[in-house]
Coordinates of C-alpha atoms in Angstrom, one line a residue:
X434 CA 0.0 0.0 0.0
X435 CA 1.1 3.6 -0.7
X436 CA 1.7 6.0 2.2
X437 CA -1.5 7.9 1.2
X438 CA -3.6 4.7 1.3
X439 CA -2.1 3.8 4.7
X440 CA -2.9 7.2 6.1
X441 CA -6.5 7.0 4.8
X442 CA -7.0 3.6 6.5
X443 CA -5.4 4.9 9.7
X444 CA -7.8 7.9 9.6
X445 CA -10.8 5.6 9.6
X446 CA -9.3 3.5 12.4
X447 CA -8.6 6.6 14.5
X448 CA -12.2 7.9 14.2
X449 CA -13.5 4.7 15.8
X450 CA -10.7 4.4 18.3
X451 CA -11.5 8.0 19.4
X452 CA -15.0 6.8 20.1
X453 CA -13.9 4.0 22.4
X454 CA -11.1 6.0 24.2
X455 CA -13.4 9.0 24.7
X456 CA -16.1 6.8 26.3
X457 CA -13.7 5.3 28.8
X458 CA -12.3 8.6 30.0
X459 CA -15.7 10.4 30.2
X460 CA -17.4 7.7 32.3
X461 CA -14.4 7.3 34.7
X462 CA -14.5 10.8 36.0
X463 CA -18.3 11.0 36.0
X464 CA -19.0 7.8 37.9
X465 CA -19.3 9.4 41.4
X466 CA -22.0 11.8 40.1
X467 CA -23.8 9.0 38.3
X468 CA -23.7 6.8 41.4
X469 CA -24.9 9.5 43.7
X470 CA -27.8 10.3 41.4
X471 CA -28.9 6.7 40.8
X472 CA -28.0 5.6 44.4
X473 CA -25.2 3.0 44.6
X474 CA -21.6 4.1 44.9
X475 CA -20.7 0.5 45.9
X476 CA -22.3 -0.7 42.7
X477 CA -20.1 1.3 40.4
X478 CA -17.7 -1.7 40.1
X479 CA -20.6 -3.6 38.5
X480 CA -21.1 -0.9 35.9
X481 CA -17.4 -1.0 35.1
X482 CA -17.0 -4.8 35.3
X483 CA -20.1 -5.5 33.2
X484 CA -18.6 -3.4 30.4
X485 CA -15.2 -5.1 30.7
X486 CA -16.7 -8.6 30.9
X487 CA -18.5 -8.4 27.6
X488 CA -15.7 -6.5 26.0
X489 CA -13.3 -9.2 27.1
X490 CA -15.4 -12.1 26.0
X491 CA -16.1 -10.6 22.5
X492 CA -12.5 -9.6 21.8
X493 CA -11.3 -13.0 20.6
X494 CA -14.6 -13.6 18.8
X495 CA -14.1 -10.5 16.8
X496 CA -10.5 -11.4 16.0
X497 CA -11.4 -14.9 14.7
X498 CA -14.5 -13.8 12.8
X499 CA -12.5 -11.0 11.1
X500 CA -9.9 -13.5 10.0
X501 CA -12.7 -15.5 8.3
X502 CA -15.0 -12.8 7.0
X503 CA -12.9 -9.6 6.9
X504 CA -12.2 -6.8 9.3
X505 CA -14.5 -4.1 7.8
X506 CA -18.0 -5.7 8.3
X507 CA -17.1 -6.7 11.8
X508 CA -15.7 -3.2 12.6
X509 CA -19.0 -1.6 11.4
X510 CA -21.0 -4.0 13.4
X511 CA -19.0 -3.2 16.5
X512 CA -19.5 0.5 16.1
X513 CA -23.3 0.0 15.7
X514 CA -23.7 -2.1 18.8
X515 CA -21.6 0.4 20.8
X516 CA -23.8 3.2 19.8
X517 CA -27.0 1.3 20.7
X518 CA -25.5 0.5 24.2
X519 CA -24.6 4.2 24.6
X520 CA -28.2 5.3 23.8
X521 CA -29.7 2.8 26.3
X522 CA -27.1 3.7 29.0
X523 CA -28.1 7.3 28.7
X524 CA -31.7 6.3 29.5
X525 CA -30.9 4.2 32.6
X526 CA -33.0 4.6 35.7
X527 CA -31.0 2.5 38.1
X528 CA -27.4 1.3 38.6
X529 CA -28.5 -2.2 37.6
X530 CA -30.0 -1.0 34.3
X531 CA -26.8 1.0 33.7
X532 CA -24.7 -2.1 34.3
X533 CA -26.8 -4.1 31.9
X534 CA -26.7 -1.5 29.1
X535 CA -23.0 -1.0 29.7
X536 CA -22.6 -4.7 29.1
X537 CA -24.3 -4.3 25.7
X538 CA -22.0 -1.4 25.0
X539 CA -19.0 -3.6 25.9
X540 CA -20.0 -6.0 23.1
X541 CA -19.3 -3.3 20.6
X542 CA -16.2 -2.1 22.5
X543 CA -14.6 -5.6 22.1
X544 CA -14.4 -4.9 18.4
X545 CA -13.2 -1.3 18.8
X546 CA -10.4 -2.5 21.0
X547 CA -9.1 -5.5 18.9
X548 CA -9.8 -4.8 15.2
X549 CA -7.8 -1.5 14.7
X550 CA -4.7 -3.3 16.0
X551 CA -5.3 -6.3 13.7
X552 CA -5.8 -4.0 10.7
X553 CA -2.6 -2.2 11.6
X554 CA -0.9 -5.6 11.6
X555 CA -2.3 -6.4 8.2
X556 CA -1.0 -3.3 6.4
X557 CA 2.2 -2.5 8.2
X558 CA 5.4 -4.4 9.0
X559 CA 6.1 -4.7 12.8
X560 CA 9.1 -2.3 12.6
X561 CA 7.2 0.1 10.4
X562 CA 4.2 0.0 12.6
X563 CA 6.0 1.8 15.4
X564 CA 6.3 4.9 13.1
X565 CA 2.5 5.2 13.0
X566 CA 1.9 4.8 16.7
X567 CA 2.1 8.6 17.1
X568 CA -1.2 9.0 15.2
X569 CA -3.0 6.6 17.6
X570 CA -1.3 8.1 20.6
X571 CA -2.5 11.5 19.6
X572 CA -6.1 10.3 19.5
X573 CA -5.7 8.5 22.8
X574 CA -4.0 11.6 24.4
X575 CA -6.6 14.0 23.1
X576 CA -9.5 11.9 24.2
X577 CA -7.8 11.3 27.6
X578 CA -7.5 15.0 28.1
X579 CA -10.8 16.3 26.7
X580 CA -12.8 13.3 27.9
X581 CA -12.6 14.0 31.6
X582 CA -13.2 17.7 30.9
X583 CA -16.3 16.9 28.8
X584 CA -17.4 14.4 31.4
X585 CA -16.9 16.8 34.2
X586 CA -18.8 19.6 32.4
X587 CA -21.7 17.3 31.5
X588 CA -22.0 15.6 34.8
X589 CA -21.7 18.9 36.6
X590 CA -24.6 20.5 34.7
X591 CA -28.1 20.0 36.1
X592 CA -29.8 19.7 32.7
X593 CA -29.0 20.0 29.0
X594 CA -32.0 20.1 26.7
X595 CA -34.2 18.9 29.5
X596 CA -32.1 15.8 30.1
X597 CA -29.9 15.4 33.2
X598 CA -26.3 16.4 32.5
X599 CA -24.7 13.1 33.4
X600 CA -26.8 11.3 30.8
X601 CA -25.0 13.2 28.1
X602 CA -21.9 11.4 29.1
X603 CA -23.3 8.4 27.1
X604 CA -25.5 10.3 24.6
X605 CA -22.5 12.3 23.4
X606 CA -21.3 9.1 21.8
X607 CA -24.1 9.2 19.3
X608 CA -22.9 12.2 17.1
X609 CA -19.3 11.1 17.6
X610 CA -20.2 7.5 16.5
X611 CA -22.0 8.7 13.4
X612 CA -18.9 10.6 12.3
X613 CA -16.8 7.4 13.0
X614 CA -19.2 5.3 11.0
X615 CA -18.9 7.7 8.0
X616 CA -15.1 7.7 8.2
X617 CA -14.9 3.9 8.4
X618 CA -17.3 3.4 5.5
X619 CA -15.5 6.0 3.4
X620 CA -11.8 5.1 4.0
X621 CA -11.5 1.7 5.5
X622 CA -11.1 -0.7 2.5
X623 CA -8.6 -3.4 3.6
X624 CA -8.1 -6.5 1.5
X625 CA -8.6 -9.8 3.1
X626 CA -7.3 -13.3 2.4
X627 CA -9.5 -16.2 1.6
X628 CA -9.0 -19.9 1.5
X629 CA -10.9 -22.7 -0.2
X630 CA -11.3 -24.5 3.1
X631 CA -14.7 -24.9 4.6
X632 CA -15.3 -22.2 7.3
X633 CA -16.2 -23.5 10.8
X634 CA -17.2 -21.0 13.5
X635 CA -16.2 -22.0 17.0
X636 CA -19.6 -21.3 18.7
X637 CA -18.9 -23.8 21.5
X638 CA -15.6 -22.2 22.3
X639 CA -17.3 -18.8 22.6
X640 CA -20.0 -20.4 24.8
X641 CA -17.4 -21.9 27.2
X642 CA -15.5 -18.6 27.4
X643 CA -18.6 -17.1 28.9
X644 CA -19.1 -20.1 31.2
X645 CA -15.5 -19.9 32.4
X646 CA -15.1 -16.1 32.8
X647 CA -18.5 -14.8 34.1
X648 CA -18.6 -16.9 37.4
X649 CA -15.0 -16.1 38.2
X650 CA -15.5 -12.4 37.6
X651 CA -18.7 -12.4 39.7
X652 CA -16.9 -14.0 42.6
X653 CA -14.0 -11.6 42.3
X654 CA -16.6 -8.8 42.6
X655 CA -18.8 -10.3 45.4
X656 CA -16.2 -12.5 47.2
X657 CA -15.8 -10.1 50.2
X658 CA -19.5 -9.8 50.7
X659 CA -20.3 -13.5 50.2
X660 CA -17.2 -14.8 51.9
X661 CA -14.5 -16.5 49.8
X662 CA -15.4 -19.9 51.1
X663 CA -19.2 -19.4 51.0
X664 CA -21.5 -21.7 49.0
X665 CA -22.0 -19.1 46.3
X666 CA -18.3 -18.5 45.9
X667 CA -17.5 -22.3 45.8
X668 CA -20.3 -22.7 43.2
X669 CA -18.7 -20.0 41.0
X670 CA -15.2 -21.6 41.4
X671 CA -16.7 -25.0 40.2
X672 CA -18.6 -23.6 37.3
X673 CA -15.6 -21.5 36.2
X674 CA -13.2 -24.5 36.4
X675 CA -15.6 -26.6 34.3
X676 CA -15.9 -23.8 31.8
X677 CA -12.1 -23.6 31.5
X678 CA -11.6 -27.3 31.0
X679 CA -14.4 -27.5 28.5
X680 CA -13.0 -24.5 26.6
X681 CA -9.5 -26.0 26.4
X682 CA -10.9 -29.4 25.2
X683 CA -13.1 -27.6 22.6
X684 CA -10.2 -25.5 21.3
X685 CA -8.0 -28.7 20.9
X686 CA -10.8 -30.4 19.0
X687 CA -11.4 -27.4 16.7
X688 CA -7.6 -27.1 15.9
X689 CA -7.1 -24.3 13.3
X690 CA -10.7 -23.2 13.5
X691 CA -10.6 -22.6 17.3
X692 CA -11.5 -19.3 18.7
X693 CA -8.1 -19.4 20.5
X694 CA -5.9 -22.0 18.6
X695 CA -3.9 -23.9 21.1
X696 CA -1.0 -24.0 18.6
X697 CA -0.3 -20.3 19.5
X698 CA 0.7 -21.4 23.0
X699 CA 3.5 -23.5 21.5
X700 CA 5.1 -20.2 20.4
X701 CA 7.2 -19.1 23.4
X702 CA 6.9 -15.4 22.6
X703 CA 3.1 -15.5 22.4
X704 CA 2.8 -17.5 25.7
X705 CA 5.0 -15.2 27.7
X706 CA 3.3 -12.1 26.2
X707 CA -0.1 -13.5 27.1
X708 CA 0.8 -14.0 30.7
X709 CA 2.5 -10.6 30.9
X710 CA -0.5 -8.9 29.3
X711 CA -2.8 -10.4 32.0
X712 CA -0.7 -9.0 34.8
X713 CA -0.2 -5.6 33.1
X714 CA -4.0 -5.3 32.5
X715 CA -4.7 -6.1 36.1
X716 CA -2.3 -3.4 37.3
X717 CA -3.2 -0.8 34.7
X718 CA -7.0 -0.8 35.2
X719 CA -6.6 -0.7 38.9
X720 CA -4.8 2.6 38.7
X721 CA -7.0 4.2 36.0
X722 CA -10.2 3.4 37.8
X723 CA -9.3 4.1 41.5
X724 CA -7.3 7.3 41.1
X725 CA -10.1 9.6 39.7
X726 CA -12.3 8.4 42.6
X727 CA -9.5 9.2 45.1
X728 CA -9.0 12.6 43.6
X729 CA -12.7 13.5 44.0
X730 CA -13.3 12.1 47.5
X731 CA -10.0 12.8 49.3
X732 CA -8.6 15.8 47.3
X733 CA -12.1 17.4 46.8
X734 CA -11.7 17.7 43.1
X735 CA -14.7 18.1 40.8
X736 CA -15.1 15.6 38.0
X737 CA -13.6 18.0 35.5
X738 CA -10.7 18.8 37.8
X739 CA -10.0 15.1 38.4
X740 CA -9.7 14.7 34.6
X741 CA -7.1 17.4 34.4
X742 CA -5.2 16.0 37.3
X743 CA -4.9 12.7 35.4
X744 CA -2.8 14.6 32.8
X745 CA 0.6 13.5 34.2
X746 CA -0.3 9.8 33.6
X747 CA -1.4 10.6 30.1
X748 CA 1.7 12.7 29.3
X749 CA 4.0 10.0 30.8
X750 CA 2.2 7.4 28.7
X751 CA 2.6 9.4 25.5
X752 CA 6.2 10.3 26.0
X753 CA 7.4 6.8 26.8
X754 CA 5.2 5.2 24.0
X755 CA 6.5 7.6 21.3
X756 CA 10.1 7.3 22.5
X757 CA 10.0 3.5 22.7
X758 CA 8.2 3.3 19.3
X759 CA 10.9 5.3 17.6
X760 CA 13.6 3.2 19.1
X761 CA 11.8 0.0 18.0
X762 CA 11.4 1.3 14.5
X763 CA 15.2 2.1 14.2
X764 CA 16.6 -1.0 15.9
X765 CA 13.9 -3.7 15.4
X766 CA 14.2 -4.9 19.0
X767 CA 11.8 -4.5 21.8
X768 CA 12.7 -6.8 24.7
X769 CA 14.1 -4.1 27.0
X770 CA 10.8 -2.2 27.1
X771 CA 8.6 -4.8 28.8
X772 CA 11.3 -4.9 31.5
X773 CA 11.6 -1.2 31.9
X774 CA 7.9 -0.7 31.7
X775 CA 7.0 -3.1 34.5
X776 CA 9.8 -1.6 36.6
X777 CA 8.3 1.9 36.3
X778 CA 4.8 0.5 36.9
X779 CA 6.0 -1.2 40.2
X780 CA 7.9 2.0 41.2
X781 CA 4.8 4.1 40.6
X782 CA 2.6 1.9 42.8
X783 CA 5.2 1.8 45.5
X784 CA 5.2 5.6 45.5
X785 CA 1.4 5.7 45.9
X786 CA 1.5 3.4 48.9
X787 CA 2.9 6.4 50.9
X788 CA -0.2 8.5 50.3
X789 CA -1.8 10.3 53.2
X790 CA -5.0 12.3 53.2
X791 CA -3.2 15.6 54.1
X792 CA -0.5 15.4 51.4
X793 CA -0.4 17.9 48.5
X794 CA -1.7 17.0 45.1
X795 CA 1.8 17.0 43.7
X796 CA 2.5 13.7 45.4
X797 CA -0.2 11.6 43.7
X798 CA 0.5 13.4 40.4
X799 CA 4.1 12.3 40.6
X800 CA 3.0 8.7 41.2
X801 CA 0.7 8.9 38.2
X802 CA 3.5 10.2 35.9
X803 CA 5.7 7.2 36.9
X804 CA 2.9 4.8 36.2
X805 CA 2.2 6.5 32.8
X806 CA 5.9 6.1 31.9
X807 CA 5.7 2.4 32.5
X808 CA 2.4 1.8 30.7
X809 CA 3.6 3.7 27.6
X810 CA 6.4 1.2 27.2
X811 CA 4.1 -1.8 27.5
X812 CA 0.9 -1.1 25.6
X813 CA 2.2 -1.1 22.0
X814 CA 5.2 -3.4 22.7
X815 CA 3.1 -6.3 23.8
X816 CA 0.8 -6.1 20.8
X817 CA 3.7 -5.8 18.3
X818 CA 5.6 -8.7 19.9
X819 CA 2.5 -11.0 19.7
X820 CA 1.8 -10.1 16.1
X821 CA 5.5 -10.6 15.1
X822 CA 5.4 -14.2 16.5
X823 CA 2.6 -15.5 14.2
X824 CA 1.8 -15.8 10.5
X825 CA -0.4 -13.5 8.5
X826 CA -3.3 -16.0 8.6
X827 CA -3.4 -15.8 12.4
X828 CA -2.9 -12.0 12.7
X829 CA -6.4 -11.3 13.8
X830 CA -6.7 -14.1 16.3
X831 CA -3.2 -13.4 17.7
X832 CA -4.0 -9.6 18.1
X833 CA -7.4 -10.2 19.7
X834 CA -5.9 -12.9 22.0
X835 CA -3.2 -10.4 23.2
X836 CA -5.9 -7.9 23.8
X837 CA -8.1 -10.6 25.4
X838 CA -5.6 -11.5 28.1
X839 CA -5.0 -7.8 28.9
X840 CA -8.8 -7.3 29.1
X841 CA -9.1 -10.3 31.4
X842 CA -6.5 -8.8 33.6
X843 CA -8.2 -5.5 33.6
X844 CA -11.6 -6.9 34.4
X845 CA -10.2 -9.0 37.2
X846 CA -8.2 -6.0 38.4
X847 CA -11.2 -3.7 38.5
X848 CA -13.3 -6.2 40.3
X849 CA -10.7 -7.2 42.8
X850 CA -9.4 -3.6 43.5
X851 CA -12.9 -2.2 44.1
X852 CA -13.9 -5.2 46.1
X853 CA -10.7 -4.8 48.3
X854 CA -11.3 -1.0 48.5
X855 CA -14.9 -1.2 49.9
X856 CA -14.2 -4.3 52.0
X857 CA -11.4 -2.4 53.8
X858 CA -13.4 0.8 54.1
X859 CA -15.4 -0.2 57.1
X860 CA -12.3 -1.2 59.0
X861 CA -10.3 1.9 58.0
X862 CA -13.2 4.2 58.9
X863 CA -13.5 2.6 62.3
X864 CA -9.7 3.1 62.8
X865 CA -10.0 6.8 61.8
X866 CA -12.9 7.4 64.2
X867 CA -10.7 5.9 67.0
X868 CA -7.8 8.3 66.4
X869 CA -7.8 10.9 69.2
X870 CA -6.0 13.4 66.9
X871 CA -9.1 13.3 64.6
X872 CA -11.9 12.9 67.1
X873 CA -10.9 15.9 69.1
X874 CA -11.3 18.5 66.4
X875 CA -14.4 16.6 65.1
X876 CA -16.2 16.9 68.5
X877 CA -15.3 20.5 68.7
X878 CA -16.7 21.2 65.3
X879 CA -19.9 19.3 65.9
X880 CA -20.6 21.5 69.0
X881 CA -19.9 24.7 67.1
X882 CA -23.2 26.6 66.5
X883 CA -21.8 28.1 63.3
X884 CA -21.1 24.6 62.0
X885 CA -24.5 23.3 63.0
X886 CA -26.2 26.2 61.3
X887 CA -24.5 25.6 57.9
X888 CA -26.8 23.5 55.6
X889 CA -23.8 21.9 54.0
X890 CA -23.1 20.1 57.3
X891 CA -26.6 18.8 57.9
X892 CA -26.2 15.4 56.3
X893 CA -22.8 14.6 57.9
X894 CA -24.1 15.8 61.3
X895 CA -27.1 13.6 61.0
X896 CA -24.9 10.6 60.2
X897 CA -22.6 11.3 63.2
X898 CA -25.6 11.8 65.5
X899 CA -26.6 8.1 65.0
X900 CA -23.4 7.0 66.7
X901 CA -23.9 3.7 64.9
X902 CA -20.5 2.3 63.9
X903 CA -22.0 0.0 61.2
X904 CA -23.9 2.9 59.6
X905 CA -20.9 5.2 59.7
X906 CA -18.7 2.4 58.4
X907 CA -21.0 1.9 55.4
X908 CA -21.5 5.6 54.8
X909 CA -19.4 5.8 51.7
X910 CA -20.8 2.7 50.1
X911 CA -23.8 4.3 48.4
X912 CA -23.5 8.1 48.4
X913 CA -20.6 10.3 49.2
X914 CA -22.3 13.6 48.4
X915 CA -22.7 14.5 52.1
X916 CA -18.9 15.3 52.1
X917 CA -19.4 18.1 49.5
X918 CA -19.0 21.5 51.3
X919 CA -18.8 19.9 54.7
X920 CA -16.6 21.4 57.4
X921 CA -13.1 19.8 57.0
X922 CA -13.0 18.7 60.6
X923 CA -16.2 16.7 60.2
X924 CA -15.1 15.2 56.9
X925 CA -11.5 14.3 58.0
X926 CA -12.2 10.8 59.4
X927 CA -14.0 9.8 56.2
X928 CA -11.2 11.1 54.1
X929 CA -8.5 9.4 56.2
X930 CA -10.4 6.2 56.2
X931 CA -10.9 6.2 52.4
X932 CA -7.2 7.1 51.9
X933 CA -6.0 4.2 54.0
X934 CA -8.4 1.8 52.2
X935 CA -7.0 3.0 48.9
X936 CA -3.4 2.5 50.0
X937 CA -4.3 -1.2 50.5
X938 CA -5.3 -1.3 46.8
X939 CA -2.0 0.3 45.8
X940 CA 0.0 -2.3 47.7
X941 CA -1.8 -5.0 45.7
X942 CA -1.0 -3.2 42.5
X943 CA 2.7 -3.1 43.6
X944 CA 2.7 -6.9 44.1
X945 CA 1.1 -7.6 40.7
X946 CA 3.6 -5.2 39.1
X947 CA 6.6 -7.0 40.6
X948 CA 5.2 -10.3 39.3
X949 CA 4.9 -8.7 35.9
X950 CA 8.5 -7.5 36.1
X951 CA 9.7 -11.0 36.8
X952 CA 7.7 -12.4 33.8
X953 CA 9.1 -9.6 31.5
X954 CA 12.6 -11.1 31.8
X955 CA 11.4 -14.2 30.0
X956 CA 10.2 -12.4 26.9
X957 CA 12.3 -13.8 23.9
X958 CA 14.5 -11.3 22.1
X959 CA 13.3 -11.8 18.5
X960 CA 14.1 -9.3 15.7
X961 CA 11.0 -7.7 14.2
X962 CA 10.0 -8.5 10.6
X963 CA 10.2 -5.8 8.0
X964 CA 7.3 -7.0 5.8
X965 CA 3.6 -6.5 6.5
X966 CA 1.2 -9.4 6.8
X967 CA -0.5 -8.5 3.5
X968 CA 2.8 -8.6 1.7
X969 CA 3.8 -11.9 3.4
X970 CA 0.6 -13.5 2.3
X971 CA 0.8 -12.1 -1.2
X972 CA 4.3 -13.4 -1.6
X973 CA 3.3 -16.8 -0.2
X974 CA 0.4 -17.0 -2.7
X975 CA 2.7 -16.0 -5.6
X976 CA 5.0 -18.9 -4.7
X977 CA 2.1 -21.3 -4.5
X978 CA 0.7 -20.1 -7.9
X979 CA 4.1 -20.4 -9.5
X980 CA 4.5 -23.9 -8.3
X981 CA 1.0 -24.8 -9.4
X982 CA 1.7 -23.3 -12.9
X983 CA 4.9 -25.4 -13.1
X984 CA 2.9 -28.5 -12.3
X985 CA 0.3 -27.7 -15.0
X986 CA 3.1 -27.2 -17.5
X987 CA 4.7 -30.5 -16.5
X988 CA 1.3 -32.2 -17.0
X989 CA 0.9 -30.7 -20.5
X990 CA 4.4 -31.9 -21.4
X991 CA 3.7 -35.4 -20.2
X992 CA 0.3 -35.4 -22.1
X993 CA 2.0 -34.4 -25.3
X994 CA 4.1 -37.6 -25.2
X995 CA 1.0 -39.9 -25.1
X996 CA 0.4 -41.9 -28.3
X997 CA -3.1 -42.2 -29.9
X998 CA -3.3 -45.7 -28.5
X999 CA -2.6 -44.5 -25.0
X1000 CA -5.3 -41.8 -25.4
X1001 CA -7.8 -44.4 -26.7
X1002 CA -7.0 -46.7 -23.8
X1003 CA -7.9 -43.9 -21.3
X1004 CA -11.3 -43.1 -22.8
X1005 CA -14.1 -43.4 -20.2
X1006 CA -15.9 -46.7 -20.4
X1007 CA -19.3 -45.2 -21.0
X1008 CA -17.9 -43.2 -23.9
X1009 CA -16.6 -46.4 -25.5
X1010 CA -19.9 -48.2 -25.0
X1011 CA -22.0 -45.6 -26.8
X1012 CA -19.4 -44.9 -29.5
X1013 CA -18.4 -41.5 -28.4
X1014 CA -14.7 -40.6 -28.7
X1015 CA -12.6 -37.4 -28.4
X1016 CA -9.7 -36.3 -30.4
X1017 CA -6.3 -37.1 -29.2
X1018 CA -5.3 -33.5 -28.5
X1019 CA -8.3 -32.8 -26.3
X1020 CA -7.9 -36.1 -24.5
X1021 CA -4.2 -35.4 -23.8
X1022 CA -5.3 -32.2 -22.0
X1023 CA -7.9 -34.1 -20.0
X1024 CA -5.2 -36.6 -18.9
X1025 CA -3.0 -33.7 -17.9
X1026 CA -5.8 -32.4 -15.7
X1027 CA -5.9 -29.0 -17.4
X1028 CA -9.5 -29.2 -18.8
X1029 CA -12.5 -31.1 -17.4
X1030 CA -13.5 -34.4 -18.6
X1031 CA -17.0 -35.8 -19.2
X1032 CA -17.7 -36.1 -15.5
X1033 CA -16.3 -32.6 -14.5
X1034 CA -18.0 -29.2 -14.6
X1035 CA -17.2 -26.7 -17.3
X1036 CA -14.8 -24.1 -15.8
X1037 CA -11.8 -22.1 -16.8
X1038 CA -9.0 -24.5 -17.6
X1039 CA -5.6 -23.4 -16.1
X1040 CA -7.2 -21.5 -13.2
X1041 CA -9.1 -24.6 -12.0
X1042 CA -6.1 -26.9 -12.1
X1043 CA -3.8 -24.3 -10.5
X1044 CA -6.3 -23.6 -7.8
X1045 CA -6.7 -27.2 -7.0
X1046 CA -3.0 -27.5 -6.6
X1047 CA -2.4 -24.3 -4.6
X1048 CA -5.5 -24.3 -2.4
X1049 CA -6.4 -20.7 -3.5
X1050 CA -10.0 -19.6 -4.0
X1051 CA -11.9 -19.6 -7.3
X1052 CA -14.3 -17.0 -8.4
X1053 CA -17.5 -19.0 -8.6
X1054 CA -18.9 -17.3 -11.8
X1055 CA -15.8 -17.1 -14.0
X1056 CA -13.3 -19.5 -12.4
X1057 CA -10.8 -16.7 -12.2
X1058 CA -8.0 -17.3 -9.7
X1059 CA -7.5 -14.7 -6.9
X1060 CA -5.8 -14.9 -3.5
X1061 CA -7.0 -11.5 -2.2
X1062 CA -10.5 -10.2 -2.1
X1063 CA -11.8 -6.9 -0.8
X1064 CA -14.3 -6.7 2.0
X1065 CA -16.6 -4.8 -0.3
X1066 CA -16.5 -6.6 -3.7
X1067 CA -17.1 -4.5 -6.8
X1068 CA -20.3 -4.8 -8.6
X1069 CA -18.8 -6.0 -11.9
X1070 CA -17.4 -9.5 -12.6
X1071 CA -13.7 -10.2 -11.9
X1072 CA -11.4 -11.1 -14.8

């Protein structure tokens, strides 16, 4: 492809990627406002987890189906489902409805996450791919900066066109999505490879993915409430284990047609990258989901301000990603970046474990920058490494599998981190209310007539007047709005308790990051290829067709040496019985296999024989031979 064609394709991909990236950043900073309005701050993990579950499950399905039927139709379907989920999410009346509609939205998001990377793998060589990462990073960076701002402005507005402001967090996807659809239809025309083999879709594999993952993710979310050894938890473990075993057996039986071919795990690079992606996803989503909530609750930031305060992480990610991409493009080697990236990730989490409620905002921003520098070296490197390890025919499934494991890690990380956060909250709040240094000023403030007369303190004073440890311990589970505008002395125990619970989460993130650092040392040091998947497949087809043509020529040469007696001897029996014969020249070509005999259908001569030998696809109407077909075939016949 020419540079201009590549840029047009990337333009279409970026428009859809912007849709997905914008949605993630808008929702993250608006979640507190949404949860306060719908009632259920402790249910926000379900909203996030439901989205990630369906996005995770559908990611490998999109990858496999796009290998079979082409990237473009699957990409358009993903955008359509995503927009439908956005519309319904904006109409939600409860947190449970929002979780359900976010799950539908995640079905579309699975395609928006995996397919752009697979298309990039098709059209660009691994080394060349790093040069174009800047375009995608620009989209990610812009959406990461303006997303929280837009989300904060929308969720902070009472009504827009007679609709609650936070609902526009989802509805804003509609106009953006329409633009994305137009761009994809207009510019995304990527050729796809076909084979003459019968297509089998691994529906059972997709089913067992759901059976395996959903129970395990549910128990990760509800384990602290149910008890990790409760009957419900054990039931989820058993069902999940059965699903995993059934999935593996199904994938072994399906072989090449499997949703996740087991042969990929015989490739050392792919196996290590899959495990590393799982750990990185776990740590990455834990930071991205908990930090905005911390900024709003403990630091008192508005949704828009918390979005701006996330800027150090985004800048660190962009700087390290662009820098590592340029180095990879020049040297063709990538092994050092997973090691450095996980080291920075672990260092960032270790820094955040020293957070206290009274520290300046600069402290957490420094930790975010360090984490961003680590993630930037990991996100593109893991995908490039997994794509470099497989053939062109497996590009889609390998790319989606890499994203799949990272999404599994992210889904588990979100569920476990939020579960740990809110399970620790009652304990840390109790400890904060037992601290004499905190209780003294709080008691003094509660007895101050000026504080009592301030309407902003009414809710928190009513809560404190109950003197019920259980109710106070659960105060932040459903609605944190009582802290807005409250006297700092009254709010301090809640802020300290939430801070200490969050630090527990960051300790877990540090442990996971250290494990990822250890795994990163086992990534094989393979040089990157300098040819794109499309070119590799075209070259392979050219070799096959040349070999097929040589065999046809040999067959013709052998047929020319046949005598008339040999030709007569090879006449079909039914032709001899009814007196029908063919001339020697025609029969020689039949013997050579170039033209059809009496029992074969009429079809183009050399193309049919060459296709039979090479395994390439035949055009059904003309018999013309072609190895590459476009996702949107032209209206006229091929020649």
